[in-house]
Coordinates of C-alpha atoms and ligand atoms in Angstrom, one line a residue:
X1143 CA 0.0 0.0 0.0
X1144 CA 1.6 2.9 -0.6
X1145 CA 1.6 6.3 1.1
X1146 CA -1.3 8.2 -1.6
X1147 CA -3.3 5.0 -0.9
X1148 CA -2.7 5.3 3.0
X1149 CA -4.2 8.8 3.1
X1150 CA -7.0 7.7 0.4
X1151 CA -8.4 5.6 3.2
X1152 CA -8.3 7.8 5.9
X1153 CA -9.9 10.7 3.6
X1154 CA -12.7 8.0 2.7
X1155 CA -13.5 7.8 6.6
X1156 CA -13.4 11.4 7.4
X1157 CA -15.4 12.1 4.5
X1158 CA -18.6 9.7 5.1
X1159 CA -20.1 12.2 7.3
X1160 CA -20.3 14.8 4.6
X1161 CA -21.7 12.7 2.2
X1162 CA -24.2 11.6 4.6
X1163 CA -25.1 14.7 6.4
X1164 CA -24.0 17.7 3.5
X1165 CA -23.0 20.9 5.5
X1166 CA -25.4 23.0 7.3
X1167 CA -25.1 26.1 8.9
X1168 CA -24.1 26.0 12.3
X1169 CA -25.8 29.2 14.3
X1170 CA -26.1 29.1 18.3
X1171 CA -24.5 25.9 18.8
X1172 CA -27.2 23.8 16.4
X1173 CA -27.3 22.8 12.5
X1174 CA -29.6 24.3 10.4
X1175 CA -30.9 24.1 6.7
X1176 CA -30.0 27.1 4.7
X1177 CA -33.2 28.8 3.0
X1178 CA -32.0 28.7 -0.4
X1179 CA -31.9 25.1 -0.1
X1180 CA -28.3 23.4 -1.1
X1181 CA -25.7 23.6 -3.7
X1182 CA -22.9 21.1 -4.5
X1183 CA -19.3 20.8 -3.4
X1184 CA -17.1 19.3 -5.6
X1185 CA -13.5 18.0 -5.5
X1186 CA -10.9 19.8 -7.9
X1187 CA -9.0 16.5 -7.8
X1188 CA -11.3 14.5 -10.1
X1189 CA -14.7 16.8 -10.3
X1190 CA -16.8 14.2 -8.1
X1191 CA -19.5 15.2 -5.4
X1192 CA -18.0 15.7 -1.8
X1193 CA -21.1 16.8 -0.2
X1194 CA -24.0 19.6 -0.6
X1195 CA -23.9 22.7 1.6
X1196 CA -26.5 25.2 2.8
X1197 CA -27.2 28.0 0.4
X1198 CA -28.0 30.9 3.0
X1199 CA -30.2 33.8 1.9
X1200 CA -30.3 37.2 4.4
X1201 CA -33.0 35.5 6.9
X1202 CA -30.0 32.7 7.8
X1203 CA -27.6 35.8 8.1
X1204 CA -30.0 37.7 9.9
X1205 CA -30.4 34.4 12.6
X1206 CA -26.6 34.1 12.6
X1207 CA -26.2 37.9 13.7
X1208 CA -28.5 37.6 16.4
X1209 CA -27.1 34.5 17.7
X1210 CA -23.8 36.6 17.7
X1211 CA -25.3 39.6 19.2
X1212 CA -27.2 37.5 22.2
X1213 CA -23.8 35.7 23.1
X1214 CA -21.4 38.9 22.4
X1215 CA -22.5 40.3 26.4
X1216 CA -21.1 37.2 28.3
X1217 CA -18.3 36.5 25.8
X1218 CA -17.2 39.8 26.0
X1219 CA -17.4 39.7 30.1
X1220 CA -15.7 36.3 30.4
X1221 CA -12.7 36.7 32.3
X1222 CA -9.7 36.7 30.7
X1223 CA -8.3 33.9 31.8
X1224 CA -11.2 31.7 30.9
X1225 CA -11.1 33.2 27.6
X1226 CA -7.8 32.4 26.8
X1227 CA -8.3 28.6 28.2
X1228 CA -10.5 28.3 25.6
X1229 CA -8.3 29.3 22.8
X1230 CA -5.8 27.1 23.9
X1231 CA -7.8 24.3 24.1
X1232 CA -9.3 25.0 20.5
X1233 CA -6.2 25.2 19.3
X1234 CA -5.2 21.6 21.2
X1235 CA -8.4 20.7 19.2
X1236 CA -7.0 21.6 16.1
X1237 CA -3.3 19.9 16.7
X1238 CA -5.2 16.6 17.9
X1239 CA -7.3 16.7 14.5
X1240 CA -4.5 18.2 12.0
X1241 CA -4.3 15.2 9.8
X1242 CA -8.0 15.5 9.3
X1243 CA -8.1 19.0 8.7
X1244 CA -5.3 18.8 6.2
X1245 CA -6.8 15.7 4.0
X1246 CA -10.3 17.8 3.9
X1247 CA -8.4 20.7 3.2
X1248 CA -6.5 18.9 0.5
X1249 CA -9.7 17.1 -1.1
X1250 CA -11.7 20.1 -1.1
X1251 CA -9.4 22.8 -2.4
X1252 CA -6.5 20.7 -4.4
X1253 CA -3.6 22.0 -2.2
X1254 CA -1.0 19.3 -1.7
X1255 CA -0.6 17.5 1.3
X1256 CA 2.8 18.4 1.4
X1257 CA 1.9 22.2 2.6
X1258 CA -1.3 21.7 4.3
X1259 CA -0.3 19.9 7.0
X1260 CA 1.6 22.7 8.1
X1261 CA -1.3 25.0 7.3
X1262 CA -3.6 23.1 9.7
X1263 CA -1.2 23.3 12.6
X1264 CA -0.1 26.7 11.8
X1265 CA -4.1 27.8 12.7
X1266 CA -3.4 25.9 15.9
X1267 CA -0.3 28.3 16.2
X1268 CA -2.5 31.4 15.7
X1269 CA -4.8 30.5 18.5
X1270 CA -1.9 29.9 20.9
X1271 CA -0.5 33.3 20.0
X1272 CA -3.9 35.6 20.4
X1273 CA -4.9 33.4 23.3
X1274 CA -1.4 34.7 25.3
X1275 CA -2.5 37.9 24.3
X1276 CA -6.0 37.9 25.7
X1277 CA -5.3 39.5 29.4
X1278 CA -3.4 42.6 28.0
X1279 CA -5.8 42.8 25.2
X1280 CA -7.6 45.3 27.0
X1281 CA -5.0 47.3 28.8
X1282 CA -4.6 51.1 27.6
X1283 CA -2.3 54.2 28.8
X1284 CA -2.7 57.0 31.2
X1285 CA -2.1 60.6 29.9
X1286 CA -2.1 62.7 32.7
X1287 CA -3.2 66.6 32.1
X1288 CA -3.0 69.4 34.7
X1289 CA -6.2 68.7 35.7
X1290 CA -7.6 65.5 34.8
X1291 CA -6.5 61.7 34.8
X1292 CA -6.8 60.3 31.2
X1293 CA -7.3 56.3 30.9
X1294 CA -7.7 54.6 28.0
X1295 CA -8.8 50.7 27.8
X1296 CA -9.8 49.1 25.0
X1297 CA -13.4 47.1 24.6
X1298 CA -14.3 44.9 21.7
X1299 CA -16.2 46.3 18.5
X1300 CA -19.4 43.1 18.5
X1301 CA -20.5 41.0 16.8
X1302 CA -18.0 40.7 13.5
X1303 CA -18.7 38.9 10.2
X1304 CA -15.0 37.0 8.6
X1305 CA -15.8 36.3 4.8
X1306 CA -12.5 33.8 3.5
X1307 CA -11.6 33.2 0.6
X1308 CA -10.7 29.2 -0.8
X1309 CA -7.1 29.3 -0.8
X1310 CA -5.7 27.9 2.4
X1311 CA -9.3 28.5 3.7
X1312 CA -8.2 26.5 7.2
X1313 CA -5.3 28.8 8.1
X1314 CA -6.6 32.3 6.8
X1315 CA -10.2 31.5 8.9
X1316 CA -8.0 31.0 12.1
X1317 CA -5.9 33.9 11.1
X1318 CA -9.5 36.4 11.7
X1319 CA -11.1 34.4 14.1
X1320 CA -8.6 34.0 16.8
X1321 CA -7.8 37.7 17.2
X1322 CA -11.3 38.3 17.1
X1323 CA -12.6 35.8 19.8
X1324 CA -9.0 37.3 21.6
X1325 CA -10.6 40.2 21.3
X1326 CA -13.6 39.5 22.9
X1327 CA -15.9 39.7 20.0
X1328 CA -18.2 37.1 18.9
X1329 CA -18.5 36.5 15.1
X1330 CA -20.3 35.3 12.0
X1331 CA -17.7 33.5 9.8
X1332 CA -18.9 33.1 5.8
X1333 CA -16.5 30.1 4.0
X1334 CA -15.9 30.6 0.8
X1335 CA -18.5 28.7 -1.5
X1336 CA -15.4 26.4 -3.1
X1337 CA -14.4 25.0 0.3
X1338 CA -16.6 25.3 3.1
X1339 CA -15.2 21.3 4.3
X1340 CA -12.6 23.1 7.3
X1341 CA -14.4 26.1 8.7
X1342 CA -17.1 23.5 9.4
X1343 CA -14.3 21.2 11.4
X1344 CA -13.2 24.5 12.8
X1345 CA -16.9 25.3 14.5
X1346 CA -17.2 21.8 15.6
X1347 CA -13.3 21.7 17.4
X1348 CA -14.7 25.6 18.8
X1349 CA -17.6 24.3 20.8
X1350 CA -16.2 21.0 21.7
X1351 CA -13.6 22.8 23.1
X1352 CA -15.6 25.1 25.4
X1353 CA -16.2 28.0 23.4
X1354 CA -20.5 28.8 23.9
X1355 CA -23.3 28.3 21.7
X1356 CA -23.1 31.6 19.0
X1357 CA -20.2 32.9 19.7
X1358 CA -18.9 31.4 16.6
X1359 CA -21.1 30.8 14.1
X1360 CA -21.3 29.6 10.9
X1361 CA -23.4 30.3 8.0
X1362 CA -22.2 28.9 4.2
X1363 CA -23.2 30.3 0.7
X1364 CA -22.3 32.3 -1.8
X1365 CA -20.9 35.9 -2.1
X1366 CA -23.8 37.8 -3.5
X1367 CA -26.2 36.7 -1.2
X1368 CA -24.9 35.5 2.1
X1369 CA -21.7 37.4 2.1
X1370 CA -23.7 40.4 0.9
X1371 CA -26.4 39.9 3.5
X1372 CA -23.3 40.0 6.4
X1373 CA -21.6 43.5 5.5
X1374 CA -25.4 44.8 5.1
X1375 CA -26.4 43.4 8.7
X1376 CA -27.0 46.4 11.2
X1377 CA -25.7 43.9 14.2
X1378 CA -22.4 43.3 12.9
X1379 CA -20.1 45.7 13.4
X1380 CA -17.2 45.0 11.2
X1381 CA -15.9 42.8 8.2
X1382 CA -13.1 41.2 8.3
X1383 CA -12.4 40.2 4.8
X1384 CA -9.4 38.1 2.7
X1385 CA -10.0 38.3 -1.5
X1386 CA -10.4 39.7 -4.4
X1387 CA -9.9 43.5 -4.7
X1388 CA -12.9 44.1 -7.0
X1389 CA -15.0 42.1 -3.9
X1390 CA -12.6 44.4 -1.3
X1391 CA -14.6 47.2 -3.2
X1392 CA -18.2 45.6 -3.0
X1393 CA -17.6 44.8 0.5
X1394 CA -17.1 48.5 1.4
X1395 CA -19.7 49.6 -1.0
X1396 CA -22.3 47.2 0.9
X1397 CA -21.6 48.3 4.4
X1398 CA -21.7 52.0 4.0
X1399 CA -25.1 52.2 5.1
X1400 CA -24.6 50.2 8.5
X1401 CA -21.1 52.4 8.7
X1402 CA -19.0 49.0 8.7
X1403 CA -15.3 48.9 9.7
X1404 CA -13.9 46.6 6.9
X1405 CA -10.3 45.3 7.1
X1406 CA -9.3 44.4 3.6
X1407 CA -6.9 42.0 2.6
X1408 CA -6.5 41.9 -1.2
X1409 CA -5.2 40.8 -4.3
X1410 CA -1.3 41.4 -5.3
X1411 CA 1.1 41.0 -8.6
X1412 CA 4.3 40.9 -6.0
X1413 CA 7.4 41.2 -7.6
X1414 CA 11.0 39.2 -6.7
X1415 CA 13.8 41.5 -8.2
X1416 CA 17.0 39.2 -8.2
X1417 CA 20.4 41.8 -8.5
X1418 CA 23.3 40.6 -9.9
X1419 CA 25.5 40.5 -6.8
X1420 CA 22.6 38.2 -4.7
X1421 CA 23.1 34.9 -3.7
X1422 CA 21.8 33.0 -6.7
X1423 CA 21.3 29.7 -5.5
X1424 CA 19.2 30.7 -2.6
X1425 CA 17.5 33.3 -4.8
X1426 CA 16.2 30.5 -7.1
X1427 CA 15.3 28.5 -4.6
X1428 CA 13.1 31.6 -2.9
X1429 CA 12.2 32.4 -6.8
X1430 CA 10.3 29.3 -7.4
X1431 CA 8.7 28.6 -3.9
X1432 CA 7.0 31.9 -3.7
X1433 CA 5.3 31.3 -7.1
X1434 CA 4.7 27.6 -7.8
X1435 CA 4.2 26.7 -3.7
X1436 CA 0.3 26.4 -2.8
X1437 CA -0.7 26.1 -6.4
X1438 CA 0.5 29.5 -6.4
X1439 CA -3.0 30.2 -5.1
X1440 CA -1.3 32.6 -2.4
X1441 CA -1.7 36.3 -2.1
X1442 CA 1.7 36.8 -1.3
X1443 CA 3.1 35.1 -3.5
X1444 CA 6.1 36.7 -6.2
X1445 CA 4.5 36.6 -9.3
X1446 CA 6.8 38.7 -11.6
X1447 CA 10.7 38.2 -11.6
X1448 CA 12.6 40.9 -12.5
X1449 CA 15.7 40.0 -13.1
X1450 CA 19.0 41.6 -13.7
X1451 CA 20.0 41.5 -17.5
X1452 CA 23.5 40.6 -17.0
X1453 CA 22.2 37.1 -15.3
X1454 CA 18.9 36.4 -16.9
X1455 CA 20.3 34.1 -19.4
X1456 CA 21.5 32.0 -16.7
X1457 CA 18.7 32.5 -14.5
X1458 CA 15.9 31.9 -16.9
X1459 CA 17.9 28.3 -17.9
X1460 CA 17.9 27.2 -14.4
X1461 CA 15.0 28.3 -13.1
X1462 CA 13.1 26.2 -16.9
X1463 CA 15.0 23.0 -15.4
X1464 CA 13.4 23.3 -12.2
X1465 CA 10.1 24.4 -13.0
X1466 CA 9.8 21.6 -16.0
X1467 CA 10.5 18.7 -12.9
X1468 CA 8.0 20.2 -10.7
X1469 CA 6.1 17.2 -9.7
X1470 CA 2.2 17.6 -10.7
X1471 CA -0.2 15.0 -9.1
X1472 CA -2.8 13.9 -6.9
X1473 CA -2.7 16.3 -3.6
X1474 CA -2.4 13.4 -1.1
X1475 CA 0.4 12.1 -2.3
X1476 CA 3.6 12.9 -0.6
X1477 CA 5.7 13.5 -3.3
X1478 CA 3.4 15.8 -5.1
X1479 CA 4.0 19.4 -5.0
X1480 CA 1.6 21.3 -7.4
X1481 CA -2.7 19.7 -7.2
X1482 CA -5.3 20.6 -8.8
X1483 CA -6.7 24.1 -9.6
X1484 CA -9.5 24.9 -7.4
X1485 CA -12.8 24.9 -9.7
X1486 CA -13.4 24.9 -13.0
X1487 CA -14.1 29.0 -13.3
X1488 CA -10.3 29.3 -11.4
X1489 CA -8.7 26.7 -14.2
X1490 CA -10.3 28.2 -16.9
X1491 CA -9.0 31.7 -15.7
X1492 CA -5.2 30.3 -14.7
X1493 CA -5.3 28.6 -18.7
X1494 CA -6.5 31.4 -20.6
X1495 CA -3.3 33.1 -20.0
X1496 CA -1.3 30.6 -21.8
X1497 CA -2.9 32.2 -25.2
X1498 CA -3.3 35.7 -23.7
X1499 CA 0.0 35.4 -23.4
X1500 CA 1.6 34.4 -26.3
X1501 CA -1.0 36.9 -28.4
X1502 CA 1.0 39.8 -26.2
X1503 CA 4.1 38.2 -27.8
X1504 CA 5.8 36.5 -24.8
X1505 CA 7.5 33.7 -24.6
X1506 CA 5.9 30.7 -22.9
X1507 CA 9.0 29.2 -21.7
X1508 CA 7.9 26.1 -19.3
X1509 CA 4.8 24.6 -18.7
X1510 CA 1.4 26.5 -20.9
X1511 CA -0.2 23.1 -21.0
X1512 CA -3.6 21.6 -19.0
X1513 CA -3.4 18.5 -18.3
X1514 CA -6.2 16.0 -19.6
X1515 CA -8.9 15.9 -17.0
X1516 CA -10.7 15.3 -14.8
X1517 CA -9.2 17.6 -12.4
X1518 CA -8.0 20.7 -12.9
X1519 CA -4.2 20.1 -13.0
X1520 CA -1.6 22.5 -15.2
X1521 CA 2.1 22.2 -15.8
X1522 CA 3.5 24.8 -13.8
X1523 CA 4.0 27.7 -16.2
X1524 CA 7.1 30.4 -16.9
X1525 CA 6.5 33.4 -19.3
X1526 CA 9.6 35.0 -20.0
X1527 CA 10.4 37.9 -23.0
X1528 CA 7.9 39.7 -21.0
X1529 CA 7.1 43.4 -20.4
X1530 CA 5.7 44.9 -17.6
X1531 CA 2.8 46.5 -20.0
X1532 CA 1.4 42.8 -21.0
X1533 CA -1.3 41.5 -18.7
X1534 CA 0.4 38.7 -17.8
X1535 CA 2.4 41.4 -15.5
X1536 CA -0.3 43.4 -14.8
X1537 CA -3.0 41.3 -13.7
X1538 CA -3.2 38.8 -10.6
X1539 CA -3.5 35.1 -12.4
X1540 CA -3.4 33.6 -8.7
X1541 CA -2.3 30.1 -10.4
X1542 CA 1.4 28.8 -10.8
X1543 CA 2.2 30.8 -13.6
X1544 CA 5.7 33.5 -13.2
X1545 CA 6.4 36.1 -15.5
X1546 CA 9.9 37.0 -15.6
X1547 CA 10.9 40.6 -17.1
X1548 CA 14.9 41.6 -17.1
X1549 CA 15.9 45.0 -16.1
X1550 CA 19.4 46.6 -16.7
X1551 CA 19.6 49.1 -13.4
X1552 CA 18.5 50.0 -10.1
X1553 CA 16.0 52.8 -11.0
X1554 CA 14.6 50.7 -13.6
X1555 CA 13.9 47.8 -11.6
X1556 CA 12.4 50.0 -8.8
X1557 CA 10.1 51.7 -11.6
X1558 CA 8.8 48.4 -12.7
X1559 CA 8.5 46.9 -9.3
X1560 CA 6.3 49.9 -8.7
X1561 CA 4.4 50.4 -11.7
X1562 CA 1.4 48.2 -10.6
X1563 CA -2.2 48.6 -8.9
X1564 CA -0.9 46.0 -6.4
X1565 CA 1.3 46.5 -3.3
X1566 CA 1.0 44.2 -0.6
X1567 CA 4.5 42.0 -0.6
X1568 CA 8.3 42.7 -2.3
X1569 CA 11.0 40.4 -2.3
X1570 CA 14.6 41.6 -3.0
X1571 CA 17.6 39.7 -3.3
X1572 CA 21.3 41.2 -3.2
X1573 CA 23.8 41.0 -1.3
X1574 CA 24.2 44.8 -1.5
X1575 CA 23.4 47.0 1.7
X1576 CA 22.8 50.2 0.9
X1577 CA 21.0 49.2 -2.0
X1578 CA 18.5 46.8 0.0
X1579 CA 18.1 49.9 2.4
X1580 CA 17.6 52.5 -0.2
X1581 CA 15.5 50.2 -2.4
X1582 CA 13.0 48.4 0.6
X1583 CA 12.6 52.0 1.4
X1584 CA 11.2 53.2 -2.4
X1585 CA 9.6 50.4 -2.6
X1586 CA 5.7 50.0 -2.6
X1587 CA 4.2 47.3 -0.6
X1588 CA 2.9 46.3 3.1
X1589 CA 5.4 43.7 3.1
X1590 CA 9.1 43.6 1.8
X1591 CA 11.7 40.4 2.7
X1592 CA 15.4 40.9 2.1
X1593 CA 17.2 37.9 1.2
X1594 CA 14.5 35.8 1.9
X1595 CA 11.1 34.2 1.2
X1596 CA 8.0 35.1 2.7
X1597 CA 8.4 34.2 6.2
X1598 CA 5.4 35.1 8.3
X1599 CA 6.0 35.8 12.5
X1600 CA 3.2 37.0 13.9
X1601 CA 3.8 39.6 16.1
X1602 CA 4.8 41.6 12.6
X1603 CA 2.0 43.2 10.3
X1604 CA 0.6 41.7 7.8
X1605 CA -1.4 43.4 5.0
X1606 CA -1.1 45.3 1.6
X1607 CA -1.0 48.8 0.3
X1608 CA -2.7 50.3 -2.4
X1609 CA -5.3 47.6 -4.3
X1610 CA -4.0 45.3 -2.3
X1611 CA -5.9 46.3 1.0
X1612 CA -6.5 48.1 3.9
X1613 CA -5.8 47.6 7.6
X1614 CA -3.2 45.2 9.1
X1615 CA -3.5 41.9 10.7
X1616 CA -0.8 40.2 13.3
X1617 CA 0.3 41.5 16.9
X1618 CA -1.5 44.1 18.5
X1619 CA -2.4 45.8 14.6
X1620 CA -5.0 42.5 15.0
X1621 CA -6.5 44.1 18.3
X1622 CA -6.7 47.6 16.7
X1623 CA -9.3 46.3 14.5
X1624 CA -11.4 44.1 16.6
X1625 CA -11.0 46.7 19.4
X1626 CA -12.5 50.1 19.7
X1627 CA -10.7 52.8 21.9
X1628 CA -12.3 54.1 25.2
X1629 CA -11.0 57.4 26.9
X1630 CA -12.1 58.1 30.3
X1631 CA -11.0 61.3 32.2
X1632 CA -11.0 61.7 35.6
X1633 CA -11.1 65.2 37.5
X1634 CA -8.3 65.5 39.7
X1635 CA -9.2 68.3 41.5
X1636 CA -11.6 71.2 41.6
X1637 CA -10.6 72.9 38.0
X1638 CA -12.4 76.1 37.1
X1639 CA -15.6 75.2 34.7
X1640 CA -16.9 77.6 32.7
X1641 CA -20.1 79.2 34.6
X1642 CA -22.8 80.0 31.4
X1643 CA -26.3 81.2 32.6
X1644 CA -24.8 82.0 35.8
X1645 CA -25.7 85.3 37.6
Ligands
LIG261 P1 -13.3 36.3 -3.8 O1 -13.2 37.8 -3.5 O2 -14.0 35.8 -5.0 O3 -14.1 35.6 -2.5 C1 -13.7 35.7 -1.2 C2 -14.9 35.6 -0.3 O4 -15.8 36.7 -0.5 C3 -15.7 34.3 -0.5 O5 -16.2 33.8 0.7 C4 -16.9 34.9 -1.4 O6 -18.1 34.1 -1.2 C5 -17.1 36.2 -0.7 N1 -17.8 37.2 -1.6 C6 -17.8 37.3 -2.9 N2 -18.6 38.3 -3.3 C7 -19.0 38.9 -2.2 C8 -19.9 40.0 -1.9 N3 -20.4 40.8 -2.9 N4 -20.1 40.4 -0.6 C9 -19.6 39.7 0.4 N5 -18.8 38.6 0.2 C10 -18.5 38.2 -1.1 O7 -11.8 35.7 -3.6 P2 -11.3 34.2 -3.9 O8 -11.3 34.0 -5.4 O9 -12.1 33.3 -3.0 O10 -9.9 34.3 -3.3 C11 -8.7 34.6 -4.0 C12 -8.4 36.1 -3.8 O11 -8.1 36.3 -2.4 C13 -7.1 36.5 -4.5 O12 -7.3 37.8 -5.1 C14 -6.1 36.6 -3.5 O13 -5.0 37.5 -3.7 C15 -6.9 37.1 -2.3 N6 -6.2 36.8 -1.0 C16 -5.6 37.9 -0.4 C17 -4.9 37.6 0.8 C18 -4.2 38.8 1.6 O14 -3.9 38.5 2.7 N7 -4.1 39.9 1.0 C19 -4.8 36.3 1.3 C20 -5.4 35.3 0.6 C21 -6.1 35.6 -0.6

């Protein structure tokens, strides 16, 4: 038997439930039916049913908000240290039932196994964090005047809605609702349509673990209506939202008459500008994980290499060898290290920039093939004799699919880094100093690594600039958002007060 079979098994097991059951909502601690009746789920890996799933019109919102607004009191007035209990022991929940959470997640969104393991325990990481952050959570400053003791504290916002996105759905859902709950809020989390299998898991490991009846609560659908339904509910007080930048717009657009606080995290076209004097070894090594990792699915990840003339030739030959043995197969299996596309809409989007390409006159230089189905699998792709004016530079293809453009000096690569909508990550690779200094500090993007992939620590911020969103996630920047800010002043003596109407 070998290892793809081993986990073929254990998938069959964990996924008997679905197929029996579907996935309902999950609202105050019980299952319900979504009112727009169901909709079906299925595998990118080889297009069969995994289960149906609640369509959720406004009413199932509307219940989900209120179940979120009736628990938000006693949430919020748990004491700390009970709080934080429970977040541990979710995310002990979440260790204890990583294998199953990474063979869903693998199944449902075409990820290989080979990263979503680590993506299962690294939600159980992001629990641990906020939960050691729950007692200062609150804390604030004194600001003393002449005559008055400032305080400040911090209370939580509500009731908030999380709408994820389908790539890494497990880890990004953990990412908002830990701080969140941290925070004291209670919350309303929409999955995206394409894999709803781990947020259910995640509610189920919540309450098992101690957290009450509607203080997480889940309600499945699609965008339009269920998502569209949360940002428009007057109970929820803010969105807390990972995915497209077009839907980054709606989302704003739909909560301007409730006065939402939306945190945005966006699209990006992140670019990985490789000097001649970097360490090239470690530079191709970053150079193809940021881009062909995750199915290149990732926000983050460096999508145009620009590339020092003097070293493209060499770079471009290396980097074809690599990227043509990239090992394409069935996400379960070990070895594998690109699956399946998520759905047929995604695959159909990733592919029609093989021709999109070529018609702009690049060069498709590896990969630019599908792969018979069913499943959405491609070869992973490189487009080189690229500019940085052809869409395959200028829009996000979220698939594993680089574009690499040369440039010939400093100023030039800094103007195309810069010359895009996008702006959440940068990569840059030399071995120069003062050039890394000057040119981290030109460039535009929430998040820049030197020398290095993406390596994410959460105390540090995490978000984008420009399309690529608004707000920051991570450390305290998590609490900011979740948090609102409460001044109190205290009199500390008998200061004169103006006397109007007096005789
Ligand atoms: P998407 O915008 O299509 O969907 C994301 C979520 O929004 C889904 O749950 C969807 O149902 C919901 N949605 C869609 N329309 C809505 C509406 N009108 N109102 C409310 N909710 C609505 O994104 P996707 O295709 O699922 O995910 C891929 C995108 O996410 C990429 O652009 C990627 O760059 C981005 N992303 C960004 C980050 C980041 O941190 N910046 C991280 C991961 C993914």
């Amino acid at each position: 038997m070998t290892e793809l079979d081993r986990n073929l098994d254990k998938l069959r097991g964990f996924m008997s439930r679905f197929q029996q059951n579907g996935i309902r909502n999950r609202i105050a601690g019980k299952d319900h039916d979504g009112s727009g009746g169901r909709f079906d789920n299925e595998s990118p890996v080889d297009q069969s049913l995994i289960c149906q799933v609640a369509r959720s019109d406004a009413s199932d919102v509307h219940a989900a908000a209120q179940a979120a607004s009736d628990a938000f009191a006693d949430w919020r007035d748990m004491a700390a240290k009970e709080r934080r209990k429970i977040l541990i022991n979710i995310a002990k929940g979440i260790e204890a039932r990583a294998e199953e959470i990474a063979l869903c997640e693998c199944w449902d969104t075409g990820q290989a196994l080979r990263f979503m393991s680590k993506a299962a325990l690294r939600g159980a990481e992001n629990f641990r964090y906020f939960a050691d952050q729950v007692e200062q959570a609150r804390d604030g400053q004194h600001l003393k005047s002449p005559t008055l003791m400032n305080i400040t504290t911090r209370v939580p916002i509500g009731p908030v809605g999380v709408i994820t996105p389908w790539n890494t759905p497990f880890m990004l859902s953990t990412w908002k609702i830990a701080p969140a709950l941290a925070a004291g809020c209670t919350v309303v989390h929409k999955p995206a349509e394409a894999s709803p299998l781990t947020a259910r898991l995640l509610v189920e490991i919540a309450e098992e673990a101690g957290l009450p009846p509607g203080v997480l609560n889940t309600v499945n659908g699609f965008g339009e209506e269920a998502g569209k339904a949360l940002c428009e509910h007057p109970k929820i007080k803010a969105i807390a939202f990972v995915g497209e930048s077009r839907t980054g717009s709606l989302i704003t657009k739909q909560g301007a008459d409730t006065l939402k606080r939306n945190h945005l995290e966006l699209g990006g076209k992140n670019p990985v500008i490789v000097f001649e004097d970097a360490d090239l070894d470690r530079a191709l090594d970053a150079v193809i994980f940021m881009i062909y990792s995750i199915n290149g699915e990732r926000c983050t990840s460096s999508s145009r290499l620009l590339i020092h003339d003097s070293i493209q030739a060499e770079f471009e030959a290396k980097l074809i060898e690599r990227v043509n043995n990239i090992k394409v197969g069935h996400p379960l299996d070990p070895a594998t290290e690109i699956g399946p596309l998520v759905t047929q809409e995604h695959y159909d989007k990733v592919t029609g920039y093989f021709d999109i390409a070529k018609e702009d006159g690049a060069t498709v230089a590896a990969g630019g093939v599908q792969i018979d189905g069913p499943g959405f699998f491609v070869r992973p792709t490189l487009f080189t004799n690229a500019t940085n004016q052809m869409r395959i530079a200028r829009e996000e293809i979220f698939g594993p699919v680089l574009t690499s453009i040369p440039f010939s000096t400093e100023e030039d690569a800094l103007q195309i880094a810069n010359d895009t909508e996008y702006g959440l990550t940068g990569y840059v690779w030399t071995n120069d100093l003062t050039r890394a200094l000057r040119f981290t500090d030109k460039l535009e993007a929430g998040m820049i690594w030197v020398n290095s992939e993406n390596v994410r620590h959460l105390p540090t911020p995490f978000g984008g600039v420009k399309n690529s969103g608004i707000g920051r996630d991570g450390g305290d920047w998590s609490f900011e958002f979740y948090m609102e800010q409460k001044h109190v002043g205290f009199a500390t003596g008998q200061h004169k007060i103006s006397r109007l109407g007096a005789l």
